[in-house]
Amino acid sequence: MNNTSNSSEQQPENKRVVEIIGPAGVGKTTLCQFLICHTESVRFDNFPDVRKIADAPFFVLNGLQIIPSLFRIYQPNSRQLTRREFAWISILNGWSIPLRKKLNEGNKITVLDQGPIYLLAEMRLFGPEYLMQKTAEGFWQDLYDRWRATLDMVIWLDAANDVLLDRIRSRQQEHIMKTRPAKEIYAFLDRYRTEYEFILSNLMVKKSSIKVFKFDTEQLEPQDIEKQFLSELSC
């Protein structure tokens, strides 16, 4: 386990937002299911769902807020955002506020399976070309500012590429890389690792108190990770 931050700035133990990240096949869902069954001090939260009527006001408000910024950086020779990508950008723009509000109203650590780092990585890896241009740097920095003020801890799960290859190919869930050649799958996994490193470095530029803990899921069982995780939170 590696802690990449050791600042004294910390939220109270029961007022933290933790995201679980890692490449495909690493065991994020397995760990979440284990924590749900065995850890009363943790609650899970999911980002707003564009398909739910109850979340419609969120997407209307944050969609309208983000449109001017997107117009400023849009380039005609680039493709437009898909509906899903626009929803993800809206989530990145506004989800931190209700998330922190709910956190302050409760007494449990909030754990995110697919959180802001996941969404940032997806948008940076597969979003429209104009989001990768220099003119979009301010756009990304604004999103980093929003989340460095909300995210307190990151649990980064990983394993060797050959281990993840076997898991991706053997599990029942479908995956876009499941039948691809090993070399292509390894490159896919490495792209995510590189992007996570990039995003975390940007998040931690102004807030070194974000703690990052790495666990090898080839070597550790979910109960071992849970024990170390809760130990770090002093639960």
GROMACS .gro file of C-alpha atoms in nm:
model
  235
    1MET     CA    1   0.000   0.000   0.000
    2ASN     CA    2   0.138   0.339  -0.099
    3ASN     CA    3   0.024   0.671   0.041
    4THR     CA    4   0.110   0.946  -0.206
    5SER     CA    5   0.010   1.225   0.032
    6ASN     CA    6   0.081   1.297   0.395
    7SER     CA    7  -0.065   1.640   0.462
    8SER     CA    8  -0.226   1.719   0.796
    9GLU     CA    9  -0.532   1.874   0.625
   10GLN     CA   10  -0.803   1.612   0.677
   11GLN     CA   11  -1.178   1.589   0.701
   12PRO     CA   12  -1.325   1.427   1.013
   13GLU     CA   13  -1.327   1.049   0.969
   14ASN     CA   14  -1.704   1.036   0.913
   15LYS     CA   15  -1.709   1.327   0.667
   16ARG     CA   16  -1.504   1.195   0.378
   17VAL     CA   17  -1.558   1.125   0.010
   18VAL     CA   18  -1.360   0.829  -0.123
   19GLU     CA   19  -1.341   0.712  -0.484
   20ILE     CA   20  -1.237   0.361  -0.589
   21ILE     CA   21  -1.051   0.357  -0.921
   22GLY     CA   22  -0.857   0.108  -1.130
   23PRO     CA   23  -0.840  -0.049  -1.476
   24ALA     CA   24  -1.088  -0.309  -1.602
   25GLY     CA   25  -1.090  -0.644  -1.421
   26VAL     CA   26  -0.920  -0.514  -1.110
   27GLY     CA   27  -1.209  -0.592  -0.874
   28LYS     CA   28  -1.374  -0.256  -0.802
   29THR     CA   29  -1.726  -0.400  -0.802
   30THR     CA   30  -1.618  -0.696  -0.588
   31LEU     CA   31  -1.467  -0.465  -0.327
   32CYS     CA   32  -1.777  -0.243  -0.326
   33GLN     CA   33  -2.005  -0.542  -0.274
   34PHE     CA   34  -1.785  -0.665   0.009
   35LEU     CA   35  -1.787  -0.325   0.180
   36ILE     CA   36  -2.165  -0.299   0.148
   37CYS     CA   37  -2.207  -0.633   0.325
   38HIS     CA   38  -1.945  -0.588   0.595
   39THR     CA   39  -1.894  -0.219   0.671
   40GLU     CA   40  -2.167  -0.019   0.845
   41SER     CA   41  -1.959   0.300   0.854
   42VAL     CA   42  -1.960   0.330   0.473
   43ARG     CA   43  -2.237   0.436   0.238
   44PHE     CA   44  -2.225   0.430  -0.141
   45ASP     CA   45  -2.337   0.705  -0.373
   46ASN     CA   46  -2.388   0.717  -0.747
   47PHE     CA   47  -2.382   1.018  -0.975
   48PRO     CA   48  -2.715   1.161  -1.097
   49ASP     CA   49  -2.891   0.948  -1.359
   50VAL     CA   50  -3.002   1.131  -1.672
   51ARG     CA   51  -3.276   0.868  -1.719
   52LYS     CA   52  -3.445   0.952  -1.386
   53ILE     CA   53  -3.711   1.222  -1.377
   54ALA     CA   54  -3.605   1.317  -1.024
   55ASP     CA   55  -3.258   1.409  -1.154
   56ALA     CA   56  -3.388   1.616  -1.446
   57PRO     CA   57  -3.354   1.954  -1.264
   58PHE     CA   58  -2.989   1.876  -1.193
   59PHE     CA   59  -2.910   1.818  -1.560
   60VAL     CA   60  -3.110   2.119  -1.677
   61LEU     CA   61  -2.931   2.351  -1.434
   62ASN     CA   62  -2.580   2.219  -1.485
   63GLY     CA   63  -2.624   2.165  -1.856
   64LEU     CA   64  -2.718   2.531  -1.899
   65GLN     CA   65  -2.424   2.637  -1.681
   66ILE     CA   66  -2.167   2.443  -1.882
   67ILE     CA   67  -2.286   2.537  -2.234
   68PRO     CA   68  -2.110   2.880  -2.247
   69SER     CA   69  -1.776   2.722  -2.154
   70LEU     CA   70  -1.818   2.454  -2.419
   71PHE     CA   71  -1.907   2.713  -2.684
   72ARG     CA   72  -1.590   2.910  -2.605
   73ILE     CA   73  -1.361   2.613  -2.669
   74TYR     CA   74  -1.555   2.433  -2.943
   75GLN     CA   75  -1.381   2.393  -3.278
   76PRO     CA   76  -1.585   2.336  -3.598
   77ASN     CA   77  -1.354   2.063  -3.727
   78SER     CA   78  -1.413   1.852  -3.412
   79ARG     CA   79  -1.705   1.623  -3.344
   80GLN     CA   80  -1.974   1.731  -3.101
   81LEU     CA   81  -2.037   1.581  -2.760
   82THR     CA   82  -2.268   1.282  -2.748
   83ARG     CA   83  -2.568   1.298  -2.514
   84ARG     CA   84  -2.390   1.074  -2.267
   85GLU     CA   85  -2.076   1.288  -2.276
   86PHE     CA   86  -2.279   1.605  -2.224
   87ALA     CA   87  -2.447   1.438  -1.924
   88TRP     CA   88  -2.105   1.342  -1.785
   89ILE     CA   89  -1.973   1.697  -1.826
   90SER     CA   90  -2.284   1.824  -1.645
   91ILE     CA   91  -2.219   1.578  -1.363
   92LEU     CA   92  -1.856   1.687  -1.334
   93ASN     CA   93  -1.973   2.048  -1.326
   94GLY     CA   94  -2.233   2.017  -1.052
   95TRP     CA   95  -2.233   1.687  -0.864
   96SER     CA   96  -1.976   1.793  -0.606
   97ILE     CA   97  -2.224   2.032  -0.441
   98PRO     CA   98  -2.509   1.786  -0.361
   99LEU     CA   99  -2.253   1.519  -0.280
  100ARG     CA  100  -2.087   1.728  -0.012
  101LYS     CA  101  -2.426   1.846   0.115
  102LYS     CA  102  -2.543   1.487   0.165
  103LEU     CA  103  -2.212   1.403   0.327
  104ASN     CA  104  -2.256   1.680   0.584
  105GLU     CA  105  -2.607   1.557   0.664
  106GLY     CA  106  -2.494   1.204   0.743
  107ASN     CA  107  -2.245   1.022   0.960
  108LYS     CA  108  -2.096   0.776   0.713
  109ILE     CA  109  -1.799   0.778   0.480
  110THR     CA  110  -1.919   0.819   0.121
  111VAL     CA  111  -1.761   0.576  -0.126
  112LEU     CA  112  -1.789   0.622  -0.503
  113ASP     CA  113  -1.739   0.332  -0.743
  114GLN     CA  114  -1.767   0.546  -1.057
  115GLY     CA  115  -1.680   0.894  -0.944
  116PRO     CA  116  -1.520   1.212  -1.080
  117ILE     CA  117  -1.181   1.058  -1.161
  118TYR     CA  118  -1.350   0.786  -1.366
  119LEU     CA  119  -1.561   1.042  -1.554
  120LEU     CA  120  -1.264   1.273  -1.611
  121ALA     CA  121  -1.062   0.982  -1.749
  122GLU     CA  122  -1.343   0.874  -1.982
  123MET     CA  123  -1.386   1.226  -2.118
  124ARG     CA  124  -1.013   1.282  -2.162
  125LEU     CA  125  -0.955   0.946  -2.327
  126PHE     CA  126  -1.258   0.931  -2.555
  127GLY     CA  127  -1.412   1.279  -2.568
  128PRO     CA  128  -1.415   1.517  -2.869
  129GLU     CA  129  -1.084   1.641  -3.004
  130TYR     CA  130  -1.143   2.003  -2.905
  131LEU     CA  131  -1.140   1.906  -2.537
  132MET     CA  132  -0.778   1.798  -2.581
  133GLN     CA  133  -0.658   2.128  -2.728
  134LYS     CA  134  -0.463   2.391  -2.536
  135THR     CA  135  -0.767   2.621  -2.548
  136ALA     CA  136  -0.949   2.374  -2.319
  137GLU     CA  137  -0.693   2.381  -2.036
  138GLY     CA  138  -0.896   2.636  -1.837
  139PHE     CA  139  -1.207   2.421  -1.880
  140TRP     CA  140  -1.032   2.121  -1.725
  141GLN     CA  141  -0.875   2.325  -1.446
  142ASP     CA  142  -1.217   2.449  -1.343
  143LEU     CA  143  -1.336   2.089  -1.309
  144TYR     CA  144  -1.025   1.994  -1.112
  145ASP     CA  145  -1.089   2.288  -0.877
  146ARG     CA  146  -1.442   2.164  -0.812
  147TRP     CA  147  -1.331   1.813  -0.723
  148ARG     CA  148  -1.012   1.878  -0.530
  149ALA     CA  149  -1.237   2.060  -0.281
  150THR     CA  150  -1.464   1.754  -0.249
  151LEU     CA  151  -1.256   1.439  -0.290
  152ASP     CA  152  -1.065   1.334   0.021
  153MET     CA  153  -0.926   0.990  -0.059
  154VAL     CA  154  -0.866   0.759  -0.356
  155ILE     CA  155  -0.841   0.381  -0.334
  156TRP     CA  156  -0.649   0.270  -0.644
  157LEU     CA  157  -0.682  -0.101  -0.719
  158ASP     CA  158  -0.447  -0.262  -0.969
  159ALA     CA  159  -0.286  -0.590  -1.073
  160ALA     CA  160  -0.044  -0.715  -1.337
  161ASN     CA  161  -0.166  -0.692  -1.695
  162ASP     CA  162  -0.165  -1.069  -1.748
  163VAL     CA  163  -0.385  -1.112  -1.440
  164LEU     CA  164  -0.631  -0.848  -1.561
  165LEU     CA  165  -0.631  -1.005  -1.908
  166ASP     CA  166  -0.744  -1.338  -1.761
  167ARG     CA  167  -1.013  -1.170  -1.551
  168ILE     CA  168  -1.152  -0.968  -1.842
  169ARG     CA  169  -1.173  -1.273  -2.066
  170SER     CA  170  -1.311  -1.514  -1.806
  171ARG     CA  171  -1.576  -1.304  -1.632
  172GLN     CA  172  -1.937  -1.314  -1.745
  173GLN     CA  173  -1.973  -0.939  -1.794
  174GLU     CA  174  -1.924  -0.811  -2.144
  175HIS     CA  175  -1.637  -0.574  -2.211
  176ILE     CA  176  -1.532  -0.397  -2.529
  177MET     CA  177  -1.181  -0.547  -2.500
  178LYS     CA  178  -1.286  -0.899  -2.405
  179THR     CA  179  -1.202  -1.063  -2.738
  180ARG     CA  180  -0.921  -0.830  -2.844
  181PRO     CA  181  -0.556  -0.944  -2.874
  182ALA     CA  182  -0.351  -0.937  -2.554
  183LYS     CA  183  -0.124  -0.659  -2.681
  184GLU     CA  184  -0.424  -0.437  -2.747
  185ILE     CA  185  -0.574  -0.508  -2.404
  186TYR     CA  186  -0.244  -0.428  -2.232
  187ALA     CA  187  -0.225  -0.094  -2.416
  188PHE     CA  188  -0.587  -0.022  -2.314
  189LEU     CA  189  -0.512  -0.089  -1.946
  190ASP     CA  190  -0.196   0.121  -1.955
  191ARG     CA  191  -0.382   0.416  -2.109
  192TYR     CA  192  -0.615   0.422  -1.810
  193ARG     CA  193  -0.326   0.404  -1.563
  194THR     CA  194  -0.152   0.694  -1.735
  195GLU     CA  195  -0.471   0.900  -1.736
  196TYR     CA  196  -0.540   0.832  -1.369
  197GLU     CA  197  -0.187   0.946  -1.284
  198PHE     CA  198  -0.235   1.265  -1.487
  199ILE     CA  199  -0.572   1.347  -1.328
  200LEU     CA  200  -0.450   1.280  -0.974
  201SER     CA  201  -0.142   1.498  -1.027
  202ASN     CA  202  -0.370   1.784  -1.132
  203LEU     CA  203  -0.611   1.733  -0.844
  204MET     CA  204  -0.326   1.734  -0.593
  205VAL     CA  205  -0.146   2.043  -0.722
  206LYS     CA  206  -0.338   2.271  -0.486
  207LYS     CA  207  -0.464   2.017  -0.233
  208SER     CA  208  -0.196   1.777  -0.119
  209SER     CA  209  -0.431   1.642   0.149
  210ILE     CA  210  -0.600   1.411  -0.100
  211LYS     CA  211  -0.472   1.069   0.001
  212VAL     CA  212  -0.410   0.796  -0.256
  213PHE     CA  213  -0.370   0.433  -0.148
  214LYS     CA  214  -0.277   0.160  -0.396
  215PHE     CA  215  -0.366  -0.206  -0.349
  216ASP     CA  216  -0.264  -0.507  -0.558
  217THR     CA  217  -0.576  -0.723  -0.593
  218GLU     CA  218  -0.366  -1.018  -0.706
  219GLN     CA  219  -0.199  -1.020  -0.365
  220LEU     CA  220  -0.481  -0.897  -0.140
  221GLU     CA  221  -0.834  -1.024  -0.082
  222PRO     CA  222  -1.125  -0.778  -0.037
  223GLN     CA  223  -1.124  -0.832   0.339
  224ASP     CA  224  -0.754  -0.739   0.354
  225ILE     CA  225  -0.816  -0.419   0.160
  226GLU     CA  226  -1.117  -0.337   0.377
  227LYS     CA  227  -0.910  -0.379   0.692
  228GLN     CA  228  -0.635  -0.146   0.569
  229PHE     CA  229  -0.888   0.100   0.428
  230LEU     CA  230  -1.075   0.131   0.758
  231SER     CA  231  -0.746   0.149   0.947
  232GLU     CA  232  -0.647   0.454   0.741
  233LEU     CA  233  -0.981   0.614   0.823
  234SER     CA  234  -0.941   0.531   1.194
  235CYS     CA  235  -1.287   0.373   1.199
   0.00000   0.00000   0.00000
